[in-house]
CSV table of C-alpha atoms in Angstrom, one decimal:
chain,number,residue,atom,x,y,z
A,232,ALA,CA,10.9,-2.4,13.5
A,233,GLN,CA,12.6,-0.9,10.3
A,234,SER,CA,13.1,2.4,8.7
A,235,VAL,CA,14.5,4.4,5.8
A,236,THR,CA,16.4,7.7,5.7
A,237,GLN,CA,16.9,9.4,2.5
A,238,LEU,CA,19.2,12.3,2.8
A,239,GLY,CA,18.3,15.2,0.7
A,240,SER,CA,14.7,15.7,-0.6
A,241,HIS,CA,16.1,17.3,-3.6
A,242,VAL,CA,19.1,16.8,-5.7
A,243,SER,CA,20.3,18.6,-8.8
A,244,VAL,CA,23.0,17.5,-11.1
A,245,SER,CA,24.1,18.5,-14.6
A,246,GLU,CA,23.5,16.3,-17.5
A,247,GLY,CA,26.4,13.8,-17.9
A,248,ALA,CA,27.3,14.2,-14.1
A,249,LEU,CA,27.3,11.5,-11.4
A,250,VAL,CA,24.2,10.7,-9.6
A,251,LEU,CA,24.2,9.7,-6.1
A,252,LEU,CA,21.0,9.3,-4.0
A,253,ARG,CA,21.5,8.5,-0.5
A,254,CYS,CA,19.7,5.9,1.6
A,255,ASN,CA,20.3,4.5,5.1
A,256,TYR,CA,18.2,1.9,6.7
A,257,SER,CA,17.5,0.7,10.2
A,258,SER,CA,16.5,-3.1,10.5
A,259,SER,CA,16.8,-5.4,13.4
A,260,VAL,CA,17.0,-8.3,10.9
A,261,PRO,CA,18.7,-8.8,7.6
A,262,PRO,CA,16.9,-6.4,5.3
A,263,TYR,CA,15.8,-6.8,1.7
A,264,LEU,CA,16.3,-3.4,0.1
A,265,PHE,CA,14.9,-1.6,-2.9
A,266,TRP,CA,15.0,1.5,-5.1
A,267,TYR,CA,11.9,2.6,-7.0
A,268,VAL,CA,11.4,5.4,-9.2
A,269,GLN,CA,8.3,7.5,-9.8
A,270,TYR,CA,7.3,9.7,-12.7
A,271,PRO,CA,4.8,12.4,-12.2
A,272,ASN,CA,1.1,10.9,-11.8
A,273,GLN,CA,2.4,7.5,-12.3
A,274,GLY,CA,3.0,4.3,-10.0
A,275,LEU,CA,6.4,3.2,-8.9
A,276,GLN,CA,8.8,1.3,-11.3
A,277,LEU,CA,11.4,-1.2,-9.7
A,278,LEU,CA,15.0,0.1,-10.4
A,279,LEU,CA,16.9,-2.6,-8.5
A,280,LYS,CA,16.8,-4.7,-5.3
A,281,TYR,CA,19.1,-6.5,-2.7
A,282,THR,CA,18.0,-9.5,-1.3
A,283,THR,CA,21.0,-11.8,-0.8
A,284,GLY,CA,24.4,-12.4,-2.5
A,285,ALA,CA,26.4,-10.0,-4.2
A,286,THR,CA,26.4,-6.6,-2.4
A,287,LEU,CA,26.7,-4.5,-5.8
A,288,VAL,CA,23.5,-4.7,-7.6
A,289,LYS,CA,22.8,-3.3,-10.9
A,290,GLY,CA,19.4,-2.2,-12.2
A,291,ILE,CA,17.6,-0.9,-15.0
A,292,ASN,CA,18.6,2.5,-16.8
A,293,GLY,CA,22.2,2.3,-15.8
A,294,PHE,CA,21.7,2.6,-12.1
A,295,GLU,CA,23.3,0.6,-9.5
A,296,ALA,CA,23.4,0.3,-5.6
A,297,GLU,CA,25.9,-1.2,-2.9
A,298,PHE,CA,24.7,-2.8,0.1
A,299,LYS,CA,26.9,-1.8,2.9
A,300,LYS,CA,25.9,-3.6,6.0
A,301,SER,CA,28.6,-1.8,8.2
A,302,GLU,CA,27.3,1.5,7.0
A,303,THR,CA,23.7,0.5,7.0
A,304,SER,CA,23.4,2.2,3.7
A,305,PHE,CA,22.1,1.4,0.1
A,306,HIS,CA,23.0,4.3,-1.9
A,307,LEU,CA,22.0,4.6,-5.6
A,308,THR,CA,24.4,5.8,-8.3
A,309,LYS,CA,24.6,6.3,-11.9
A,310,PRO,CA,27.8,7.4,-13.7
A,311,SER,CA,26.1,9.9,-16.1
A,312,ALA,CA,22.8,11.5,-15.5
A,313,HIS,CA,20.5,11.9,-18.4
A,314,MET,CA,17.5,14.3,-18.6
A,315,SER,CA,15.1,11.4,-18.5
A,316,ASP,CA,16.3,10.5,-15.3
A,317,ALA,CA,14.5,13.5,-13.4
A,318,ALA,CA,11.9,11.9,-11.4
A,319,GLU,CA,11.2,11.0,-7.7
A,320,TYR,CA,13.3,8.2,-6.2
A,321,PHE,CA,12.2,6.0,-3.3
A,322,CYS,CA,14.4,3.8,-1.3
A,323,ALA,CA,12.3,0.9,0.6
A,324,VAL,CA,13.2,-1.9,3.0
A,325,SER,CA,11.4,-5.1,3.9
A,326,HIS,CA,12.6,-8.1,5.6
A,327,THR,CA,11.7,-12.0,6.0
A,328,GLY,CA,8.9,-12.2,8.7
A,329,GLY,CA,7.7,-8.8,8.0
A,330,GLY,CA,4.8,-10.0,5.7
A,331,ASN,CA,6.8,-8.5,2.9
A,332,LYS,CA,5.7,-5.0,3.9
A,333,LEU,CA,7.7,-2.3,2.4
A,334,THR,CA,8.8,0.6,4.5
A,335,PHE,CA,9.6,3.6,2.3
A,336,GLY,CA,11.8,6.6,2.8
A,337,THR,CA,10.6,10.0,2.1
A,338,GLY,CA,11.9,10.2,-1.4
A,339,THR,CA,14.5,12.3,-3.3
A,340,GLN,CA,13.5,14.5,-6.2
A,341,LEU,CA,16.2,14.3,-8.8
A,342,LYS,CA,16.6,17.3,-11.2
A,343,VAL,CA,18.7,17.2,-14.2
A,344,GLU,CA,20.0,20.3,-15.6
A,345,LEU,CA,21.6,21.1,-19.0
B,289,GLY,CA,9.0,-7.0,-14.9
B,290,ALA,CA,5.6,-7.9,-13.9
B,291,VAL,CA,2.7,-5.8,-14.7
B,292,VAL,CA,0.1,-4.3,-12.5
B,293,SER,CA,-2.9,-2.4,-13.8
B,294,GLN,CA,-5.4,-0.1,-11.8
B,295,HIS,CA,-8.8,1.1,-12.9
B,296,PRO,CA,-9.9,3.8,-13.1
B,297,SER,CA,-6.8,6.2,-13.4
B,298,ARG,CA,-8.7,9.2,-12.3
B,299,VAL,CA,-12.1,9.6,-10.6
B,300,ILE,CA,-14.0,12.7,-9.5
B,301,CYS,CA,-16.9,11.9,-7.3
B,302,LYS,CA,-19.4,13.8,-5.0
B,303,SER,CA,-18.9,13.7,-1.2
B,304,GLY,CA,-20.8,11.0,0.3
B,305,THR,CA,-20.7,8.6,-2.6
B,306,SER,CA,-18.6,5.3,-2.7
B,307,VAL,CA,-15.8,4.8,-5.2
B,308,LYS,CA,-14.4,1.4,-6.1
B,309,ILE,CA,-10.6,1.0,-7.4
B,310,GLU,CA,-9.6,-2.2,-9.0
B,311,CYS,CA,-6.0,-3.6,-9.0
B,312,ARG,CA,-5.1,-6.4,-11.3
B,313,SER,CA,-2.0,-8.5,-11.7
B,314,LEU,CA,-1.9,-9.2,-15.5
B,315,ASP,CA,0.9,-11.8,-16.1
B,316,PHE,CA,1.2,-13.5,-12.6
B,317,GLN,CA,-1.2,-14.6,-9.7
B,318,ALA,CA,-0.7,-12.6,-6.6
B,319,THR,CA,-1.8,-14.1,-3.3
B,320,THR,CA,-0.8,-10.7,-1.7
B,321,MET,CA,-1.6,-7.2,-2.8
B,322,PHE,CA,-0.9,-4.1,-1.0
B,323,TRP,CA,-2.8,-0.8,-1.0
B,324,TYR,CA,-0.9,2.5,-0.5
B,325,ARG,CA,-2.0,6.2,0.0
B,326,GLN,CA,0.4,9.1,-1.2
B,327,PHE,CA,-0.3,12.7,-0.8
B,328,PRO,CA,1.2,15.4,-2.7
B,329,LYS,CA,5.0,15.3,-2.7
B,330,GLN,CA,5.2,12.7,0.2
B,331,SER,CA,5.9,9.1,0.3
B,332,LEU,CA,3.8,6.2,0.1
B,333,MET,CA,1.8,5.0,3.2
B,334,LEU,CA,0.8,1.5,3.4
B,335,MET,CA,-2.9,1.1,4.2
B,336,ALA,CA,-3.6,-2.4,4.3
B,337,THR,CA,-2.5,-5.8,3.0
B,338,SER,CA,-4.9,-7.6,0.8
B,339,ASN,CA,-4.9,-11.5,1.0
B,340,GLU,CA,-6.5,-13.6,-1.5
B,341,GLY,CA,-9.4,-15.5,0.1
B,342,SER,CA,-9.1,-13.9,3.5
B,343,LYS,CA,-9.7,-10.6,5.3
B,344,ALA,CA,-7.4,-7.7,4.7
B,345,THR,CA,-4.9,-6.7,7.2
B,346,TYR,CA,-5.3,-3.0,7.9
B,347,GLU,CA,-2.4,-0.7,9.2
B,348,GLN,CA,-2.8,1.3,12.3
B,349,GLY,CA,-5.0,4.3,12.0
B,350,VAL,CA,-6.8,3.2,8.8
B,351,GLU,CA,-10.5,2.7,9.2
B,352,LYS,CA,-11.4,-0.6,7.8
B,353,ASP,CA,-15.1,0.3,7.5
B,354,LYS,CA,-14.1,3.3,5.4
B,355,PHE,CA,-11.8,1.4,3.2
B,356,LEU,CA,-13.1,-1.9,2.3
B,357,ILE,CA,-10.8,-4.3,0.6
B,358,ASN,CA,-11.8,-7.4,-1.3
B,359,HIS,CA,-9.4,-9.9,-3.0
B,360,ALA,CA,-11.6,-12.4,-4.5
B,361,SER,CA,-9.4,-13.8,-7.0
B,362,LEU,CA,-5.5,-14.5,-7.5
B,363,THR,CA,-5.5,-11.4,-10.0
B,364,LEU,CA,-7.8,-9.0,-8.6
B,365,SER,CA,-8.0,-6.9,-5.5
B,366,THR,CA,-10.4,-4.0,-5.0
B,367,LEU,CA,-10.5,-0.9,-2.6
B,368,THR,CA,-13.8,0.7,-2.0
B,369,VAL,CA,-13.7,4.3,-0.5
B,370,THR,CA,-17.1,4.4,1.2
B,371,SER,CA,-18.9,7.6,1.8
B,372,ALA,CA,-15.9,9.5,0.4
B,373,HIS,CA,-15.2,13.1,1.8
B,374,PRO,CA,-12.8,15.8,0.5
B,375,GLU,CA,-10.0,14.6,2.9
B,376,ASP,CA,-10.0,11.4,1.1
B,377,SER,CA,-8.8,12.8,-2.0
B,378,SER,CA,-5.4,11.4,-2.6
B,379,PHE,CA,-3.4,9.2,-5.0
B,380,TYR,CA,-3.9,5.6,-4.3
B,381,ILE,CA,-1.5,3.1,-5.5
B,382,CYS,CA,-1.8,-0.8,-5.5
B,383,SER,CA,1.0,-3.4,-5.6
B,384,ALA,CA,1.2,-7.1,-6.1
B,385,ARG,CA,4.0,-9.5,-4.9
B,386,ASP,CA,4.9,-12.0,-7.5
B,387,PRO,CA,5.8,-15.2,-5.7
B,388,GLY,CA,8.1,-16.1,-8.5
B,389,GLN,CA,10.2,-13.0,-7.9
B,390,GLY,CA,10.5,-13.5,-4.1
B,391,LYS,CA,10.2,-10.4,-2.2
B,392,THR,CA,9.6,-8.0,-4.9
B,393,GLN,CA,6.5,-5.8,-5.1
B,394,TYR,CA,5.3,-4.6,-8.4
B,395,PHE,CA,3.1,-1.3,-8.5
B,396,GLY,CA,0.2,-0.4,-10.4
B,397,PRO,CA,0.2,3.2,-12.1
B,398,GLY,CA,-2.2,4.6,-9.4
B,399,THR,CA,-5.7,6.1,-9.1
B,400,ARG,CA,-6.1,10.0,-8.4
B,401,LEU,CA,-9.2,10.3,-6.4
B,402,LEU,CA,-10.8,13.8,-6.1
B,403,VAL,CA,-13.9,14.2,-3.9
B,404,LEU,CA,-15.9,17.3,-4.2
């Protein structure tokens, strides 16, 4: 079984400030981890993914995430927030043998203020 | 990234009618597609896995006779909500797995269904 916990359903930052969105996972086998972003009334866009190899992964729009097995975490960061980053962010996990099924966290709404 | 489209983007129908939603992978062939449902301000819930040329695999609690899935080609999967009722109103999102991209799923833009 696998699960994802996203701490903080709402996060608010100032423009230019660091963005940190938290994600912890539970998986009995090595996980594949993903971050997706969703803008209002739209589908999900892949930000970045971790499958194997380097634990620090870089994605689009300046986002990056680090896979920390010891902490079972995959937190999403961006050094400097932009107004256009305001959206809903979902962390998701899947694994080999799981039929590529994604299990999503409950999402974090990011608000960026002037 | 890969492109997945959905049609229609919005649909309003009367209670008791059936609605078909199409999901297409535009620049890759997808042997596997997924259908999700998302309620307002909530996460995505997997409804079923659509496999080309075979029957869909439904998640627990999802009525397969209510939500008919057909994956007739490598680029098209359809979801038909049969005899829709107001409680079926939701945002339906499909995704497709690009074999060339390993475990990555690419999502369509979603379909907003409103049943009156």
